mmCIF file with all atom_site columns, C-alpha atoms in Angstrom:
data_model
loop_
_atom_site.group_PDB
_atom_site.id
_atom_site.type_symbol
_atom_site.label_atom_id
_atom_site.label_alt_id
_atom_site.label_comp_id
_atom_site.label_asym_id
_atom_site.label_entity_id
_atom_site.label_seq_id
_atom_site.pdbx_PDB_ins_code
_atom_site.Cartn_x
_atom_site.Cartn_y
_atom_site.Cartn_z
_atom_site.occupancy
_atom_site.B_iso_or_equiv
_atom_site.pdbx_formal_charge
_atom_site.auth_seq_id
_atom_site.auth_comp_id
_atom_site.auth_asym_id
_atom_site.auth_atom_id
_atom_site.pdbx_PDB_model_num
ATOM 1  C CA . MET A 1 1  ? 284.592 -24.065 13.108 1.00 0.00 ? 1  MET A CA 1
ATOM 2  C CA . ALA A 1 2  ? 286.618 -24.621 9.773  1.00 0.00 ? 2  ALA A CA 1
ATOM 3  C CA . SER A 1 3  ? 285.407 -21.464 8.146  1.00 0.00 ? 3  SER A CA 1
ATOM 4  C CA . THR A 1 4  ? 286.536 -19.193 10.937 1.00 0.00 ? 4  THR A CA 1
ATOM 5  C CA . ASP A 1 5  ? 289.862 -20.838 11.086 1.00 0.00 ? 5  ASP A CA 1
ATOM 6  C CA . ASN A 1 6  ? 290.162 -20.432 7.151  1.00 0.00 ? 6  ASN A CA 1
ATOM 7  C CA . MET A 1 7  ? 289.224 -16.683 7.691  1.00 0.00 ? 7  MET A CA 1
ATOM 8  C CA . LEU A 1 8  ? 291.853 -16.173 10.373 1.00 0.00 ? 8  LEU A CA 1
ATOM 9  C CA . ALA A 1 9  ? 294.506 -17.828 8.339  1.00 0.00 ? 9  ALA A CA 1
ATOM 10 C CA . ALA A 1 10 ? 293.758 -15.604 5.404  1.00 0.00 ? 10 ALA A CA 1
ATOM 11 C CA . LEU A 1 11 ? 293.710 -12.453 7.582  1.00 0.00 ? 11 LEU A CA 1
ATOM 12 C CA . LYS A 1 12 ? 297.225 -13.316 9.170  1.00 0.00 ? 12 LYS A CA 1
ATOM 13 C CA . ARG A 1 13 ? 298.570 -13.658 5.579  1.00 0.00 ? 13 ARG A CA 1
ATOM 14 C CA . GLU A 1 14 ? 296.949 -10.351 4.572  1.00 0.00 ? 14 GLU A CA 1
ATOM 15 C CA . ARG A 1 15 ? 298.464 -8.773  7.766  1.00 0.00 ? 15 ARG A CA 1
ATOM 16 C CA . ALA A 1 16 ? 301.750 -10.091 6.942  1.00 0.00 ? 16 ALA A CA 1
ATOM 17 C CA . GLY A 1 17 ? 301.950 -8.456  3.693  1.00 0.00 ? 17 GLY A CA 1
ATOM 18 C CA . TYR A 1 18 ? 300.763 -5.175  5.086  1.00 0.00 ? 18 TYR A CA 1
ATOM 19 C CA . VAL A 1 19 ? 303.512 -5.350  7.793  1.00 0.00 ? 19 VAL A CA 1
ATOM 20 C CA . SER A 1 20 ? 306.206 -5.930  5.056  1.00 0.00 ? 20 SER A CA 1
ATOM 21 C CA . ARG A 1 21 ? 305.050 -2.977  3.243  1.00 0.00 ? 21 ARG A CA 1
ATOM 22 C CA . GLY A 1 22 ? 304.848 -0.694  6.263  1.00 0.00 ? 22 GLY A CA 1
ATOM 23 C CA . LEU A 1 23 ? 301.148 -0.036  6.232  1.00 0.00 ? 23 LEU A CA 1
ATOM 24 C CA . ALA A 1 24 ? 300.340 0.423   9.949  1.00 0.00 ? 24 ALA A CA 1
ATOM 25 C CA . ALA A 1 25 ? 296.890 1.726   9.386  1.00 0.00 ? 25 ALA A CA 1
ATOM 26 C CA . ARG A 1 26 ? 295.747 -1.432  7.447  1.00 0.00 ? 26 ARG A CA 1
ATOM 27 C CA . VAL A 1 27 ? 297.675 -3.807  9.974  1.00 0.00 ? 27 VAL A CA 1
ATOM 28 C CA . ALA A 1 28 ? 295.525 -2.147  12.785 1.00 0.00 ? 28 ALA A CA 1
ATOM 29 C CA . GLN A 1 29 ? 292.313 -2.831  10.660 1.00 0.00 ? 29 GLN A CA 1
ATOM 30 C CA . VAL A 1 30 ? 293.252 -6.416  10.179 1.00 0.00 ? 30 VAL A CA 1
ATOM 31 C CA . ASP A 1 31 ? 294.095 -6.849  13.782 1.00 0.00 ? 31 ASP A CA 1
ATOM 32 C CA . GLU A 1 32 ? 290.558 -5.581  14.685 1.00 0.00 ? 32 GLU A CA 1
ATOM 33 C CA . GLU A 1 33 ? 289.007 -8.055  12.311 1.00 0.00 ? 33 GLU A CA 1
ATOM 34 C CA . ILE A 1 34 ? 291.049 -10.849 13.760 1.00 0.00 ? 34 ILE A CA 1
ATOM 35 C CA . ALA A 1 35 ? 289.994 -9.955  17.409 1.00 0.00 ? 35 ALA A CA 1
ATOM 36 C CA . ARG A 1 36 ? 286.192 -9.838  16.224 1.00 0.00 ? 36 ARG A CA 1
ATOM 37 C CA . LEU A 1 37 ? 286.353 -13.247 14.763 1.00 0.00 ? 37 LEU A CA 1
ATOM 38 C CA . ARG A 1 38 ? 288.027 -14.727 17.722 1.00 0.00 ? 38 ARG A CA 1
ATOM 39 C CA . VAL A 1 39 ? 285.461 -13.377 20.096 1.00 0.00 ? 39 VAL A CA 1
ATOM 40 C CA . GLU A 1 40 ? 282.728 -14.678 17.844 1.00 0.00 ? 40 GLU A CA 1
ATOM 41 C CA . ASP A 1 41 ? 284.427 -18.018 17.703 1.00 0.00 ? 41 ASP A CA 1
ATOM 42 C CA . ASP A 1 42 ? 284.717 -18.239 21.370 1.00 0.00 ? 42 ASP A CA 1
ATOM 43 C CA . PRO A 1 43 ? 282.214 -20.711 22.804 1.00 0.00 ? 43 PRO A CA 1
ATOM 44 C CA . GLN A 1 44 ? 282.286 -18.914 26.182 1.00 0.00 ? 44 GLN A CA 1
ATOM 45 C CA . THR A 1 45 ? 280.980 -15.799 24.724 1.00 0.00 ? 45 THR A CA 1
ATOM 46 C CA . GLU A 1 46 ? 277.788 -17.553 23.054 1.00 0.00 ? 46 GLU A CA 1
ATOM 47 C CA . ASP A 1 47 ? 274.612 -17.915 25.180 1.00 0.00 ? 47 ASP A CA 1
ATOM 48 C CA . PRO A 1 48 ? 273.135 -21.463 25.060 1.00 0.00 ? 48 PRO A CA 1
ATOM 49 C CA . GLN A 1 49 ? 270.657 -21.901 22.268 1.00 0.00 ? 49 GLN A CA 1
ATOM 50 C CA . GLY A 1 50 ? 270.478 -18.087 21.887 1.00 0.00 ? 50 GLY A CA 1
ATOM 51 C CA . ARG A 1 51 ? 268.835 -17.343 25.230 1.00 0.00 ? 51 ARG A CA 1
ATOM 52 C CA . THR A 1 52 ? 269.746 -14.355 27.306 1.00 0.00 ? 52 THR A CA 1
ATOM 53 C CA . ALA A 1 53 ? 271.863 -14.689 30.439 1.00 0.00 ? 53 ALA A CA 1
ATOM 54 C CA . THR A 1 54 ? 269.337 -13.172 32.707 1.00 0.00 ? 54 THR A CA 1
ATOM 55 C CA . PRO A 1 55 ? 265.562 -14.095 32.773 1.00 0.00 ? 55 PRO A CA 1
ATOM 56 C CA . PRO A 1 56 ? 263.204 -11.245 31.915 1.00 0.00 ? 56 PRO A CA 1
ATOM 57 C CA . GLN A 1 57 ? 261.767 -9.394  35.052 1.00 0.00 ? 57 GLN A CA 1
ATOM 58 C CA . GLN A 1 58 ? 258.140 -10.376 35.899 1.00 0.00 ? 58 GLN A CA 1
ATOM 59 C CA . THR A 1 59 ? 255.498 -7.679  36.919 1.00 0.00 ? 59 THR A CA 1
ATOM 60 C CA . ALA A 1 60 ? 253.535 -8.166  40.006 1.00 0.00 ? 60 ALA A CA 1
ATOM 61 C CA . ASP A 1 61 ? 250.468 -9.823  38.209 1.00 0.00 ? 61 ASP A CA 1
ATOM 62 C CA . GLN A 1 62 ? 252.614 -12.301 36.251 1.00 0.00 ? 62 GLN A CA 1
ATOM 63 C CA . GLY A 1 63 ? 252.780 -16.027 37.489 1.00 0.00 ? 63 GLY A CA 1
ATOM 64 C CA . LYS A 1 64 ? 249.625 -15.343 39.614 1.00 0.00 ? 64 LYS A CA 1
ATOM 65 C CA . PRO A 1 65 ? 246.800 -17.718 38.377 1.00 0.00 ? 65 PRO A CA 1
ATOM 66 C CA . ALA A 1 66 ? 244.113 -15.746 40.180 1.00 0.00 ? 66 ALA A CA 1
ATOM 67 C CA . ALA A 1 67 ? 245.074 -12.573 38.285 1.00 0.00 ? 67 ALA A CA 1
ATOM 68 C CA . LYS A 1 68 ? 245.104 -14.126 34.940 1.00 0.00 ? 68 LYS A CA 1
ATOM 69 C CA . LYS A 1 69 ? 241.621 -15.883 35.599 1.00 0.00 ? 69 LYS A CA 1
ATOM 70 C CA . THR A 1 70 ? 240.203 -12.502 36.812 1.00 0.00 ? 70 THR A CA 1
ATOM 71 C CA . ALA A 1 71 ? 241.710 -10.687 33.546 1.00 0.00 ? 71 ALA A CA 1
ATOM 72 C CA . ALA A 1 72 ? 240.131 -13.446 31.394 1.00 0.00 ? 72 ALA A CA 1
ATOM 73 C CA . LYS A 1 73 ? 236.693 -13.125 32.985 1.00 0.00 ? 73 LYS A CA 1
ATOM 74 C CA . LYS A 1 74 ? 236.681 -9.409  32.564 1.00 0.00 ? 74 LYS A CA 1
ATOM 75 C CA . THR A 1 75 ? 237.579 -9.765  29.005 1.00 0.00 ? 75 THR A CA 1
ATOM 76 C CA . ALA A 1 76 ? 234.846 -12.426 28.321 1.00 0.00 ? 76 ALA A CA 1
ATOM 77 C CA . ALA A 1 77 ? 232.227 -10.354 30.189 1.00 0.00 ? 77 ALA A CA 1
ATOM 78 C CA . SER A 1 78 ? 232.952 -7.288  28.217 1.00 0.00 ? 78 SER A CA 1
ATOM 79 C CA . GLN A 1 79 ? 232.285 -9.034  24.891 1.00 0.00 ? 79 GLN A CA 1
ATOM 80 C CA . PRO A 1 80 ? 228.900 -9.189  23.540 1.00 0.00 ? 80 PRO A CA 1
ATOM 81 C CA . SER A 1 81 ? 227.159 -12.531 23.287 1.00 0.00 ? 81 SER A CA 1
ATOM 82 C CA . PRO A 1 82 ? 226.433 -13.984 19.677 1.00 0.00 ? 82 PRO A CA 1
ATOM 83 C CA . PRO A 1 83 ? 222.895 -13.659 18.481 1.00 0.00 ? 83 PRO A CA 1
ATOM 84 C CA . ALA A 1 84 ? 220.636 -16.705 19.290 1.00 0.00 ? 84 ALA A CA 1
ATOM 85 C CA . GLU A 1 85 ? 219.259 -18.521 16.296 1.00 0.00 ? 85 GLU A CA 1
#
């Protein structure tokens, strides 16, 4: 990613300036930002297409067609019928 490369290059120049002036606290802050950008740019740390690494847990009733059909029938039966015209 070109924008990340540009940011890293700018941060390295900024860091060199702080080192030459002896500003250790600012050097540490820039080092943290460089580390953060490198982690974000690492393709191994990204989930494919934004998906989570582990699938969500299913409850006992999920995935059972009979349970879904029964729930749908109960819902339909509890609703009043439309008036006849």
